[in-house]
Amino acid sequence: MENYVIEKLLDRKEIEGRIVQVAAQIDQDYRGENPIIAVVLKGGFVFAADLVRDIHTPFNVDFVGASSYKGTKSSGDIKITKDLDNPIGGRHVILVEDIVDTGLTLFNLKKLLEQRNPLSVKIATLLLKDIDRPFDLPVDYYAFKIPDKFVVGFGLDYNEMHRGLPYVGYLKAI
Ligand code: 5GP
Ligand code: MG
């Protein structure tokens, strides 16, 4: 897309309000469990930064980068571009993502991490696209369900741009 404007979908206040609620849910579910908050790079970093400041039960933070090979049907087709720094065996893990679209990336990443014998792997995402997902991926926490449009801001990019926008908007060609 060459010329476009960004139409606001979710504003900062609205997003921050929901993140507080998601954090409260996580707080309640993980009290005393010391989970690992595993931020999925790059897009998850903005949501995660807000989320962790509203979680009051103790946790650790780690980062993981992954990309899926789309167009193939077989699961397990995932490339870890940056692995977690610490072992997750015997720990609860919460994967923090910017958006779940088809769910392919998280489906594969979750499967791979489960081979390391964590106590559990759950998913927290800022945005959940309202589509029929071809993968059976339970999304445990989400802040917003959004229509099937390409969105940017709050960590999400278009060609590595717009990650810092303090709101979520969709691209509209002009
Ligand atoms: P999946 O289809 O595997 O759920 O999505 C994988 C990745 O594609 C997401 O983590 C995100 O980085 C990217 N993605 C999916 N939908 C969108 C979107 O609407 N906007 C942006 N900027 N990235 C998206
Ligand atoms: Mg992503």
Short mmCIF file of N, CA and C and ligand atoms in Angstrom, two decimals:
data_model
loop_
_atom_site.label_atom_id
_atom_site.label_comp_id
_atom_site.label_asym_id
_atom_site.label_seq_id
_atom_site.Cartn_x
_atom_site.Cartn_y
_atom_site.Cartn_z
N MET A 1 0.85 -1.19 0.00
CA MET A 1 0.00 0.00 0.00
C MET A 1 0.89 1.24 0.00
N GLU A 2 0.69 2.09 -0.97
CA GLU A 2 1.58 3.24 -1.09
C GLU A 2 1.10 4.45 -0.28
N ASN A 3 -0.13 4.83 -0.53
CA ASN A 3 -0.69 5.98 0.18
C ASN A 3 -1.85 5.54 1.06
N TYR A 4 -1.71 5.86 2.32
CA TYR A 4 -2.76 5.42 3.25
C TYR A 4 -2.87 6.37 4.42
N VAL A 5 -4.00 6.30 5.08
CA VAL A 5 -4.17 6.98 6.36
C VAL A 5 -4.44 5.90 7.40
N ILE A 6 -4.26 6.25 8.65
CA ILE A 6 -4.54 5.30 9.73
C ILE A 6 -5.81 5.74 10.44
N GLU A 7 -6.82 4.90 10.34
CA GLU A 7 -8.10 5.19 10.98
C GLU A 7 -8.09 4.60 12.38
N LYS A 8 -8.37 5.43 13.37
CA LYS A 8 -8.32 4.96 14.76
C LYS A 8 -9.41 3.94 15.06
N LEU A 9 -8.99 2.85 15.69
CA LEU A 9 -9.95 1.80 16.06
C LEU A 9 -10.12 1.75 17.58
N LEU A 10 -8.99 1.82 18.29
CA LEU A 10 -9.01 1.77 19.76
C LEU A 10 -8.11 2.87 20.28
N ASP A 11 -8.63 3.69 21.18
CA ASP A 11 -7.76 4.76 21.68
C ASP A 11 -7.03 4.34 22.96
N ARG A 12 -6.05 5.16 23.30
CA ARG A 12 -5.13 4.83 24.37
C ARG A 12 -5.82 4.54 25.70
N LYS A 13 -6.76 5.41 26.06
CA LYS A 13 -7.49 5.26 27.33
C LYS A 13 -8.23 3.93 27.40
N GLU A 14 -8.90 3.63 26.30
CA GLU A 14 -9.66 2.39 26.17
C GLU A 14 -8.74 1.18 26.33
N ILE A 15 -7.61 1.24 25.66
CA ILE A 15 -6.65 0.13 25.69
C ILE A 15 -6.10 -0.04 27.10
N GLU A 16 -5.69 1.09 27.68
CA GLU A 16 -5.12 1.02 29.03
C GLU A 16 -6.12 0.47 30.04
N GLY A 17 -7.36 0.86 29.88
CA GLY A 17 -8.42 0.37 30.78
C GLY A 17 -8.57 -1.14 30.71
N ARG A 18 -8.54 -1.67 29.51
CA ARG A 18 -8.69 -3.13 29.35
C ARG A 18 -7.45 -3.87 29.84
N ILE A 19 -6.28 -3.27 29.64
CA ILE A 19 -5.05 -3.94 30.08
C ILE A 19 -5.06 -4.10 31.60
N VAL A 20 -5.56 -3.09 32.30
CA VAL A 20 -5.67 -3.19 33.76
C VAL A 20 -6.55 -4.39 34.13
N GLN A 21 -7.63 -4.59 33.37
CA GLN A 21 -8.54 -5.71 33.66
C GLN A 21 -7.89 -7.06 33.36
N VAL A 22 -7.17 -7.14 32.26
CA VAL A 22 -6.47 -8.39 31.92
C VAL A 22 -5.42 -8.70 32.99
N ALA A 23 -4.70 -7.68 33.43
CA ALA A 23 -3.68 -7.86 34.47
C ALA A 23 -4.33 -8.37 35.76
N ALA A 24 -5.50 -7.86 36.06
CA ALA A 24 -6.19 -8.29 37.28
C ALA A 24 -6.58 -9.77 37.19
N GLN A 25 -7.00 -10.19 36.01
CA GLN A 25 -7.33 -11.61 35.78
C GLN A 25 -6.09 -12.47 36.00
N ILE A 26 -4.98 -12.04 35.42
CA ILE A 26 -3.72 -12.79 35.53
C ILE A 26 -3.28 -12.84 37.00
N ASP A 27 -3.40 -11.69 37.66
CA ASP A 27 -3.07 -11.61 39.08
C ASP A 27 -3.81 -12.66 39.89
N GLN A 28 -5.09 -12.76 39.60
CA GLN A 28 -5.95 -13.67 40.33
C GLN A 28 -5.59 -15.13 40.03
N ASP A 29 -5.35 -15.42 38.73
CA ASP A 29 -5.08 -16.79 38.31
C ASP A 29 -3.70 -17.31 38.72
N TYR A 30 -2.74 -16.41 38.92
CA TYR A 30 -1.35 -16.85 39.14
C TYR A 30 -0.80 -16.44 40.51
N ARG A 31 -1.67 -16.07 41.41
CA ARG A 31 -1.21 -15.63 42.74
C ARG A 31 -0.26 -16.66 43.36
N GLY A 32 0.94 -16.23 43.69
CA GLY A 32 1.91 -17.10 44.35
C GLY A 32 2.58 -18.12 43.45
N GLU A 33 2.31 -18.08 42.14
CA GLU A 33 2.84 -19.10 41.22
C GLU A 33 4.15 -18.66 40.55
N ASN A 34 4.49 -17.41 40.65
CA ASN A 34 5.70 -16.87 40.01
C ASN A 34 5.83 -17.28 38.54
N PRO A 35 4.88 -16.90 37.70
CA PRO A 35 4.93 -17.30 36.29
C PRO A 35 6.04 -16.58 35.52
N ILE A 36 6.37 -17.13 34.36
CA ILE A 36 7.28 -16.44 33.43
C ILE A 36 6.42 -15.73 32.39
N ILE A 37 6.57 -14.42 32.32
CA ILE A 37 5.90 -13.64 31.29
C ILE A 37 6.84 -13.66 30.09
N ALA A 38 6.48 -14.40 29.05
CA ALA A 38 7.34 -14.55 27.89
C ALA A 38 6.81 -13.67 26.76
N VAL A 39 7.49 -12.55 26.54
CA VAL A 39 7.04 -11.57 25.55
C VAL A 39 7.44 -12.03 24.16
N VAL A 40 6.47 -12.10 23.26
CA VAL A 40 6.75 -12.52 21.90
C VAL A 40 7.15 -11.29 21.08
N LEU A 41 8.38 -11.32 20.58
CA LEU A 41 8.93 -10.18 19.83
C LEU A 41 8.46 -10.20 18.38
N LYS A 42 8.44 -9.05 17.70
CA LYS A 42 8.71 -7.78 18.37
C LYS A 42 7.43 -7.17 18.91
N GLY A 43 6.33 -7.46 18.26
CA GLY A 43 5.09 -6.71 18.49
C GLY A 43 4.54 -6.73 19.90
N GLY A 44 4.90 -7.76 20.69
CA GLY A 44 4.31 -7.89 22.01
C GLY A 44 4.87 -6.93 23.05
N PHE A 45 5.91 -6.17 22.68
CA PHE A 45 6.62 -5.43 23.74
C PHE A 45 5.83 -4.27 24.34
N VAL A 46 4.98 -3.65 23.56
CA VAL A 46 4.24 -2.49 24.08
C VAL A 46 3.13 -2.95 25.04
N PHE A 47 2.35 -3.92 24.59
CA PHE A 47 1.31 -4.50 25.44
C PHE A 47 1.93 -5.05 26.73
N ALA A 48 3.04 -5.77 26.58
CA ALA A 48 3.70 -6.38 27.75
C ALA A 48 4.17 -5.32 28.73
N ALA A 49 4.70 -4.22 28.20
CA ALA A 49 5.22 -3.16 29.09
C ALA A 49 4.10 -2.59 29.96
N ASP A 50 2.93 -2.40 29.37
CA ASP A 50 1.80 -1.92 30.16
C ASP A 50 1.30 -3.00 31.11
N LEU A 51 1.17 -4.20 30.58
CA LEU A 51 0.61 -5.32 31.36
C LEU A 51 1.42 -5.58 32.63
N VAL A 52 2.74 -5.66 32.51
CA VAL A 52 3.55 -6.02 33.68
C VAL A 52 3.48 -4.97 34.78
N ARG A 53 3.17 -3.74 34.40
CA ARG A 53 3.10 -2.69 35.42
C ARG A 53 1.79 -2.74 36.21
N ASP A 54 0.86 -3.59 35.73
CA ASP A 54 -0.40 -3.75 36.46
C ASP A 54 -0.55 -5.13 37.08
N ILE A 55 0.47 -5.99 36.95
CA ILE A 55 0.44 -7.30 37.61
C ILE A 55 1.21 -7.17 38.91
N HIS A 56 0.58 -7.56 40.00
CA HIS A 56 1.21 -7.32 41.30
C HIS A 56 1.77 -8.58 41.94
N THR A 57 1.33 -9.76 41.45
CA THR A 57 1.90 -11.00 41.97
C THR A 57 3.29 -11.16 41.32
N PRO A 58 4.26 -11.76 42.03
CA PRO A 58 5.62 -11.85 41.47
C PRO A 58 5.68 -12.67 40.17
N PHE A 59 6.54 -12.25 39.27
CA PHE A 59 6.72 -12.95 38.00
C PHE A 59 8.13 -12.67 37.49
N ASN A 60 8.55 -13.45 36.51
CA ASN A 60 9.80 -13.16 35.80
C ASN A 60 9.44 -12.78 34.37
N VAL A 61 10.35 -12.08 33.70
CA VAL A 61 10.12 -11.69 32.31
C VAL A 61 11.19 -12.31 31.42
N ASP A 62 10.77 -12.82 30.29
CA ASP A 62 11.72 -13.32 29.29
C ASP A 62 11.20 -12.94 27.91
N PHE A 63 12.01 -13.12 26.89
CA PHE A 63 11.63 -12.72 25.54
C PHE A 63 11.88 -13.85 24.56
N VAL A 64 10.98 -13.99 23.61
CA VAL A 64 11.15 -15.02 22.59
C VAL A 64 10.74 -14.44 21.23
N GLY A 65 11.53 -14.77 20.23
CA GLY A 65 11.20 -14.33 18.87
C GLY A 65 10.94 -15.55 18.01
N ALA A 66 9.89 -15.51 17.21
CA ALA A 66 9.56 -16.68 16.39
C ALA A 66 8.94 -16.23 15.08
N SER A 67 9.19 -17.00 14.03
CA SER A 67 8.44 -16.75 12.80
C SER A 67 7.98 -18.07 12.22
N SER A 68 6.79 -18.03 11.66
CA SER A 68 6.20 -19.24 11.08
C SER A 68 6.46 -19.25 9.58
N TYR A 69 6.57 -20.44 9.06
CA TYR A 69 6.61 -20.55 7.62
C TYR A 69 5.18 -20.73 7.17
N LYS A 70 4.60 -19.67 6.65
CA LYS A 70 3.20 -19.77 6.25
C LYS A 70 3.11 -20.48 4.90
N GLY A 71 1.95 -20.96 4.61
CA GLY A 71 1.74 -21.64 3.34
C GLY A 71 1.96 -23.13 3.43
N THR A 72 2.50 -23.59 4.54
CA THR A 72 2.62 -25.03 4.71
C THR A 72 1.56 -25.47 5.70
N LYS A 73 1.12 -26.68 5.57
CA LYS A 73 0.04 -27.15 6.43
C LYS A 73 0.55 -27.78 7.71
N SER A 74 1.73 -28.40 7.61
CA SER A 74 2.22 -29.14 8.77
C SER A 74 2.54 -28.21 9.93
N SER A 75 2.14 -28.60 11.10
CA SER A 75 2.46 -27.79 12.26
C SER A 75 3.90 -28.08 12.67
N GLY A 76 4.42 -27.26 13.55
CA GLY A 76 5.80 -27.45 13.98
C GLY A 76 6.79 -26.72 13.09
N ASP A 77 6.23 -26.06 12.05
CA ASP A 77 7.09 -25.29 11.16
C ASP A 77 7.37 -23.92 11.73
N ILE A 78 8.27 -23.87 12.66
CA ILE A 78 8.52 -22.59 13.29
C ILE A 78 10.01 -22.39 13.46
N LYS A 79 10.43 -21.13 13.26
CA LYS A 79 11.83 -20.82 13.44
C LYS A 79 11.94 -19.89 14.64
N ILE A 80 12.75 -20.31 15.60
CA ILE A 80 12.99 -19.47 16.77
C ILE A 80 14.09 -18.48 16.40
N THR A 81 13.75 -17.21 16.34
CA THR A 81 14.74 -16.20 15.97
C THR A 81 15.47 -15.68 17.22
N LYS A 82 14.81 -15.80 18.35
CA LYS A 82 15.47 -15.49 19.63
C LYS A 82 14.83 -16.38 20.69
N ASP A 83 15.63 -17.26 21.26
CA ASP A 83 15.07 -18.18 22.26
C ASP A 83 14.97 -17.49 23.62
N LEU A 84 14.15 -18.08 24.48
CA LEU A 84 14.07 -17.62 25.86
C LEU A 84 15.46 -17.76 26.48
N ASP A 85 15.80 -16.88 27.41
CA ASP A 85 17.11 -16.98 28.06
C ASP A 85 17.14 -18.05 29.14
N ASN A 86 15.97 -18.33 29.73
CA ASN A 86 15.94 -19.22 30.88
C ASN A 86 15.07 -20.45 30.65
N PRO A 87 15.41 -21.54 31.38
CA PRO A 87 14.59 -22.76 31.25
C PRO A 87 13.18 -22.53 31.79
N ILE A 88 12.23 -23.29 31.26
CA ILE A 88 10.84 -23.13 31.70
C ILE A 88 10.29 -24.41 32.33
N GLY A 89 11.12 -25.43 32.44
CA GLY A 89 10.68 -26.69 33.05
C GLY A 89 10.14 -26.44 34.46
N GLY A 90 8.96 -26.97 34.75
CA GLY A 90 8.39 -26.81 36.08
C GLY A 90 7.83 -25.42 36.37
N ARG A 91 7.73 -24.59 35.33
CA ARG A 91 7.23 -23.22 35.53
C ARG A 91 5.95 -22.99 34.73
N HIS A 92 5.16 -22.03 35.19
CA HIS A 92 4.03 -21.57 34.40
C HIS A 92 4.51 -20.48 33.45
N VAL A 93 4.08 -20.56 32.20
CA VAL A 93 4.51 -19.59 31.19
C VAL A 93 3.29 -18.88 30.62
N ILE A 94 3.39 -17.57 30.49
CA ILE A 94 2.34 -16.80 29.81
C ILE A 94 2.99 -16.12 28.60
N LEU A 95 2.57 -16.54 27.40
CA LEU A 95 3.07 -15.93 26.18
C LEU A 95 2.29 -14.64 25.92
N VAL A 96 3.01 -13.54 25.77
CA VAL A 96 2.35 -12.25 25.57
C VAL A 96 2.57 -11.77 24.13
N GLU A 97 1.48 -11.69 23.40
CA GLU A 97 1.51 -11.37 21.96
C GLU A 97 0.77 -10.08 21.66
N ASP A 98 1.07 -9.51 20.51
CA ASP A 98 0.32 -8.33 20.07
C ASP A 98 -1.04 -8.71 19.49
N ILE A 99 -1.03 -9.74 18.62
CA ILE A 99 -2.27 -10.07 17.93
C ILE A 99 -2.31 -11.56 17.57
N VAL A 100 -3.47 -12.14 17.68
CA VAL A 100 -3.67 -13.49 17.18
C VAL A 100 -4.56 -13.39 15.96
N ASP A 101 -3.98 -13.77 14.83
CA ASP A 101 -4.72 -13.73 13.57
C ASP A 101 -5.12 -15.16 13.23
N THR A 102 -4.35 -15.86 12.42
CA THR A 102 -4.67 -17.27 12.16
C THR A 102 -4.35 -18.13 13.39
N GLY A 103 -3.41 -17.67 14.21
CA GLY A 103 -3.00 -18.42 15.38
C GLY A 103 -1.85 -19.38 15.10
N LEU A 104 -1.41 -19.42 13.86
CA LEU A 104 -0.37 -20.37 13.46
C LEU A 104 0.92 -20.21 14.27
N THR A 105 1.36 -18.95 14.40
CA THR A 105 2.62 -18.70 15.08
C THR A 105 2.56 -19.19 16.53
N LEU A 106 1.51 -18.81 17.23
CA LEU A 106 1.42 -19.19 18.65
C LEU A 106 1.15 -20.68 18.82
N PHE A 107 0.39 -21.25 17.90
CA PHE A 107 0.11 -22.68 17.96
C PHE A 107 1.42 -23.46 17.92
N ASN A 108 2.27 -23.09 16.99
CA ASN A 108 3.57 -23.77 16.85
C ASN A 108 4.52 -23.46 17.99
N LEU A 109 4.53 -22.20 18.39
CA LEU A 109 5.43 -21.80 19.47
C LEU A 109 5.04 -22.49 20.78
N LYS A 110 3.75 -22.54 21.03
CA LYS A 110 3.26 -23.17 22.25
C LYS A 110 3.64 -24.65 22.27
N LYS A 111 3.47 -25.29 21.12
CA LYS A 111 3.79 -26.72 21.03
C LYS A 111 5.27 -26.96 21.30
N LEU A 112 6.08 -26.11 20.73
CA LEU A 112 7.52 -26.25 20.92
C LEU A 112 7.91 -26.04 22.39
N LEU A 113 7.33 -25.03 23.01
CA LEU A 113 7.67 -24.75 24.41
C LEU A 113 7.17 -25.85 25.34
N GLU A 114 6.04 -26.46 24.98
CA GLU A 114 5.49 -27.53 25.82
C GLU A 114 6.42 -28.75 25.88
N GLN A 115 7.28 -28.89 24.90
CA GLN A 115 8.25 -29.99 24.92
C GLN A 115 9.30 -29.80 26.02
N ARG A 116 9.36 -28.62 26.58
CA ARG A 116 10.34 -28.35 27.65
C ARG A 116 9.77 -28.60 29.05
N ASN A 117 8.61 -29.22 29.08
CA ASN A 117 7.96 -29.59 30.35
C ASN A 117 7.65 -28.45 31.32
N PRO A 118 7.05 -27.38 30.82
CA PRO A 118 6.57 -26.35 31.74
C PRO A 118 5.33 -26.87 32.45
N LEU A 119 4.93 -26.24 33.54
CA LEU A 119 3.69 -26.63 34.21
C LEU A 119 2.49 -26.28 33.34
N SER A 120 2.59 -25.14 32.65
CA SER A 120 1.52 -24.73 31.74
C SER A 120 2.05 -23.66 30.80
N VAL A 121 1.39 -23.54 29.63
CA VAL A 121 1.68 -22.44 28.71
C VAL A 121 0.35 -21.82 28.34
N LYS A 122 0.16 -20.55 28.71
CA LYS A 122 -1.06 -19.85 28.34
C LYS A 122 -0.75 -18.66 27.46
N ILE A 123 -1.80 -18.12 26.87
CA ILE A 123 -1.62 -17.05 25.90
C ILE A 123 -2.39 -15.80 26.31
N ALA A 124 -1.67 -14.67 26.29
CA ALA A 124 -2.32 -13.37 26.52
C ALA A 124 -2.02 -12.50 25.30
N THR A 125 -3.07 -12.01 24.67
CA THR A 125 -2.86 -11.17 23.50
C THR A 125 -3.64 -9.87 23.62
N LEU A 126 -3.06 -8.81 23.09
CA LEU A 126 -3.77 -7.53 23.09
C LEU A 126 -5.00 -7.63 22.18
N LEU A 127 -4.78 -8.16 20.98
CA LEU A 127 -5.85 -8.19 19.98
C LEU A 127 -6.11 -9.60 19.50
N LEU A 128 -7.37 -9.86 19.27
CA LEU A 128 -7.79 -11.17 18.76
C LEU A 128 -8.66 -10.91 17.55
N LYS A 129 -8.22 -11.36 16.39
CA LYS A 129 -9.04 -11.13 15.20
C LYS A 129 -10.25 -12.03 15.21
N ASP A 130 -11.37 -11.44 14.89
CA ASP A 130 -12.64 -12.14 14.93
C ASP A 130 -12.82 -12.95 13.63
N ILE A 131 -12.11 -14.06 13.55
CA ILE A 131 -12.18 -14.92 12.37
C ILE A 131 -12.28 -16.38 12.82
N ASP A 132 -12.61 -17.25 11.89
CA ASP A 132 -12.57 -18.67 12.19
C ASP A 132 -11.13 -19.12 12.08
N ARG A 133 -10.57 -19.59 13.20
CA ARG A 133 -9.17 -19.99 13.18
C ARG A 133 -9.02 -21.46 12.77
N PRO A 134 -8.10 -21.70 11.82
CA PRO A 134 -7.90 -23.08 11.38
C PRO A 134 -7.16 -23.93 12.41
N PHE A 135 -6.57 -23.26 13.44
CA PHE A 135 -5.81 -24.00 14.44
C PHE A 135 -6.55 -23.97 15.76
N ASP A 136 -6.48 -25.06 16.46
CA ASP A 136 -7.14 -25.15 17.75
C ASP A 136 -6.25 -24.52 18.81
N LEU A 137 -6.37 -23.21 18.90
CA LEU A 137 -5.50 -22.47 19.82
C LEU A 137 -6.35 -21.78 20.89
N PRO A 138 -6.30 -22.27 22.12
CA PRO A 138 -7.03 -21.57 23.17
C PRO A 138 -6.36 -20.23 23.48
N VAL A 139 -7.12 -19.16 23.39
CA VAL A 139 -6.58 -17.85 23.76
C VAL A 139 -7.12 -17.54 25.15
N ASP A 140 -6.23 -17.57 26.12
CA ASP A 140 -6.65 -17.51 27.51
C ASP A 140 -7.01 -16.10 27.96
N TYR A 141 -6.28 -15.12 27.48
CA TYR A 141 -6.55 -13.73 27.84
C TYR A 141 -6.44 -12.86 26.59
N TYR A 142 -7.42 -12.02 26.39
CA TYR A 142 -7.29 -11.02 25.32
C TYR A 142 -7.95 -9.73 25.76
N ALA A 143 -7.42 -8.63 25.25
CA ALA A 143 -7.98 -7.33 25.63
C ALA A 143 -9.13 -6.95 24.71
N PHE A 144 -8.95 -7.16 23.41
CA PHE A 144 -9.99 -6.76 22.45
C PHE A 144 -10.12 -7.77 21.31
N LYS A 145 -11.36 -8.02 20.94
CA LYS A 145 -11.65 -8.71 19.69
C LYS A 145 -11.81 -7.64 18.62
N ILE A 146 -11.16 -7.81 17.48
CA ILE A 146 -11.27 -6.77 16.44
C ILE A 146 -11.67 -7.40 15.11
N PRO A 147 -12.23 -6.58 14.22
CA PRO A 147 -12.60 -7.09 12.89
C PRO A 147 -11.36 -7.49 12.09
N ASP A 148 -11.57 -8.26 11.05
CA ASP A 148 -10.48 -8.78 10.23
C ASP A 148 -9.90 -7.71 9.31
N LYS A 149 -9.14 -6.79 9.92
CA LYS A 149 -8.49 -5.72 9.17
C LYS A 149 -7.04 -5.67 9.57
N PHE A 150 -6.20 -5.09 8.72
CA PHE A 150 -4.79 -4.98 9.06
C PHE A 150 -4.58 -3.76 9.96
N VAL A 151 -4.14 -4.01 11.17
CA VAL A 151 -4.00 -2.92 12.14
C VAL A 151 -2.54 -2.63 12.49
N VAL A 152 -2.31 -1.41 12.93
CA VAL A 152 -0.96 -0.99 13.37
C VAL A 152 -1.09 -0.23 14.68
N GLY A 153 0.08 0.02 15.29
CA GLY A 153 0.13 0.79 16.52
C GLY A 153 0.20 -0.10 17.74
N PHE A 154 0.56 0.48 18.88
CA PHE A 154 0.67 -0.25 20.13
C PHE A 154 1.53 -1.52 19.97
N GLY A 155 2.61 -1.39 19.23
CA GLY A 155 3.53 -2.52 19.02
C GLY A 155 3.44 -3.13 17.64
N LEU A 156 2.30 -2.94 16.99
CA LEU A 156 2.11 -3.57 15.67
C LEU A 156 2.62 -2.67 14.56
N ASP A 157 3.27 -3.29 13.57
CA ASP A 157 3.92 -2.52 12.52
C ASP A 157 3.31 -2.73 11.14
N TYR A 158 3.65 -1.79 10.26
CA TYR A 158 3.50 -2.00 8.83
C TYR A 158 4.87 -1.70 8.25
N ASN A 159 5.55 -2.71 7.71
CA ASN A 159 6.94 -2.56 7.27
C ASN A 159 7.82 -1.89 8.32
N GLU A 160 7.69 -2.37 9.54
CA GLU A 160 8.48 -1.88 10.69
C GLU A 160 8.16 -0.44 11.09
N MET A 161 7.07 0.10 10.58
CA MET A 161 6.68 1.44 11.01
C MET A 161 5.45 1.38 11.91
N HIS A 162 5.24 2.46 12.63
CA HIS A 162 4.03 2.70 13.44
C HIS A 162 3.94 1.91 14.75
N ARG A 163 4.99 1.20 15.14
CA ARG A 163 4.91 0.42 16.38
C ARG A 163 4.66 1.31 17.60
N GLY A 164 5.12 2.55 17.53
CA GLY A 164 5.02 3.45 18.68
C GLY A 164 3.72 4.23 18.78
N LEU A 165 2.83 4.08 17.83
CA LEU A 165 1.55 4.80 17.91
C LEU A 165 0.83 4.44 19.21
N PRO A 166 0.35 5.45 19.94
CA PRO A 166 -0.29 5.16 21.23
C PRO A 166 -1.75 4.72 21.09
N TYR A 167 -2.14 4.29 19.91
CA TYR A 167 -3.48 3.76 19.70
C TYR A 167 -3.39 2.67 18.65
N VAL A 168 -4.50 1.96 18.43
CA VAL A 168 -4.55 0.94 17.38
C VAL A 168 -5.44 1.47 16.27
N GLY A 169 -4.93 1.40 15.04
CA GLY A 169 -5.72 1.86 13.91
C GLY A 169 -5.55 0.93 12.73
N TYR A 170 -6.43 1.04 11.77
CA TYR A 170 -6.27 0.22 10.58
C TYR A 170 -5.87 1.07 9.39
N LEU A 171 -5.18 0.43 8.47
CA LEU A 171 -4.69 1.15 7.30
C LEU A 171 -5.82 1.30 6.29
N LYS A 172 -5.94 2.51 5.76
CA LYS A 172 -6.95 2.75 4.74
C LYS A 172 -6.28 3.40 3.55
N ALA A 173 -6.40 2.77 2.40
CA ALA A 173 -5.77 3.31 1.20
C ALA A 173 -6.46 4.61 0.80
N ILE A 174 -5.63 5.55 0.31
CA ILE A 174 -6.22 6.81 -0.19
C ILE A 174 -5.76 7.04 -1.62
P1 5GP B 1 -0.84 -15.41 13.04
O1 5GP B 1 -1.58 -15.44 11.73
O2 5GP B 1 0.21 -16.47 13.10
O3 5GP B 1 -1.78 -15.44 14.22
O4 5GP B 1 -0.13 -14.00 13.07
C1 5GP B 1 1.25 -13.91 13.11
C2 5GP B 1 1.75 -12.51 13.20
O5 5GP B 1 1.32 -11.78 12.07
C3 5GP B 1 1.27 -11.71 14.39
O6 5GP B 1 1.97 -11.99 15.56
C4 5GP B 1 1.59 -10.32 13.88
O7 5GP B 1 2.95 -10.05 14.06
C5 5GP B 1 1.26 -10.45 12.40
N1 5GP B 1 -0.09 -9.92 12.14
C6 5GP B 1 -1.25 -10.59 12.00
N2 5GP B 1 -2.28 -9.73 11.80
C7 5GP B 1 -1.74 -8.49 11.80
C8 5GP B 1 -2.28 -7.15 11.66
O8 5GP B 1 -3.49 -6.91 11.48
N3 5GP B 1 -1.39 -6.13 11.74
C9 5GP B 1 -0.05 -6.31 11.94
N4 5GP B 1 0.71 -5.22 12.00
N5 5GP B 1 0.48 -7.54 12.09
C10 5GP B 1 -0.35 -8.61 12.03
MG MG B 2 3.68 -11.02 16.41
#
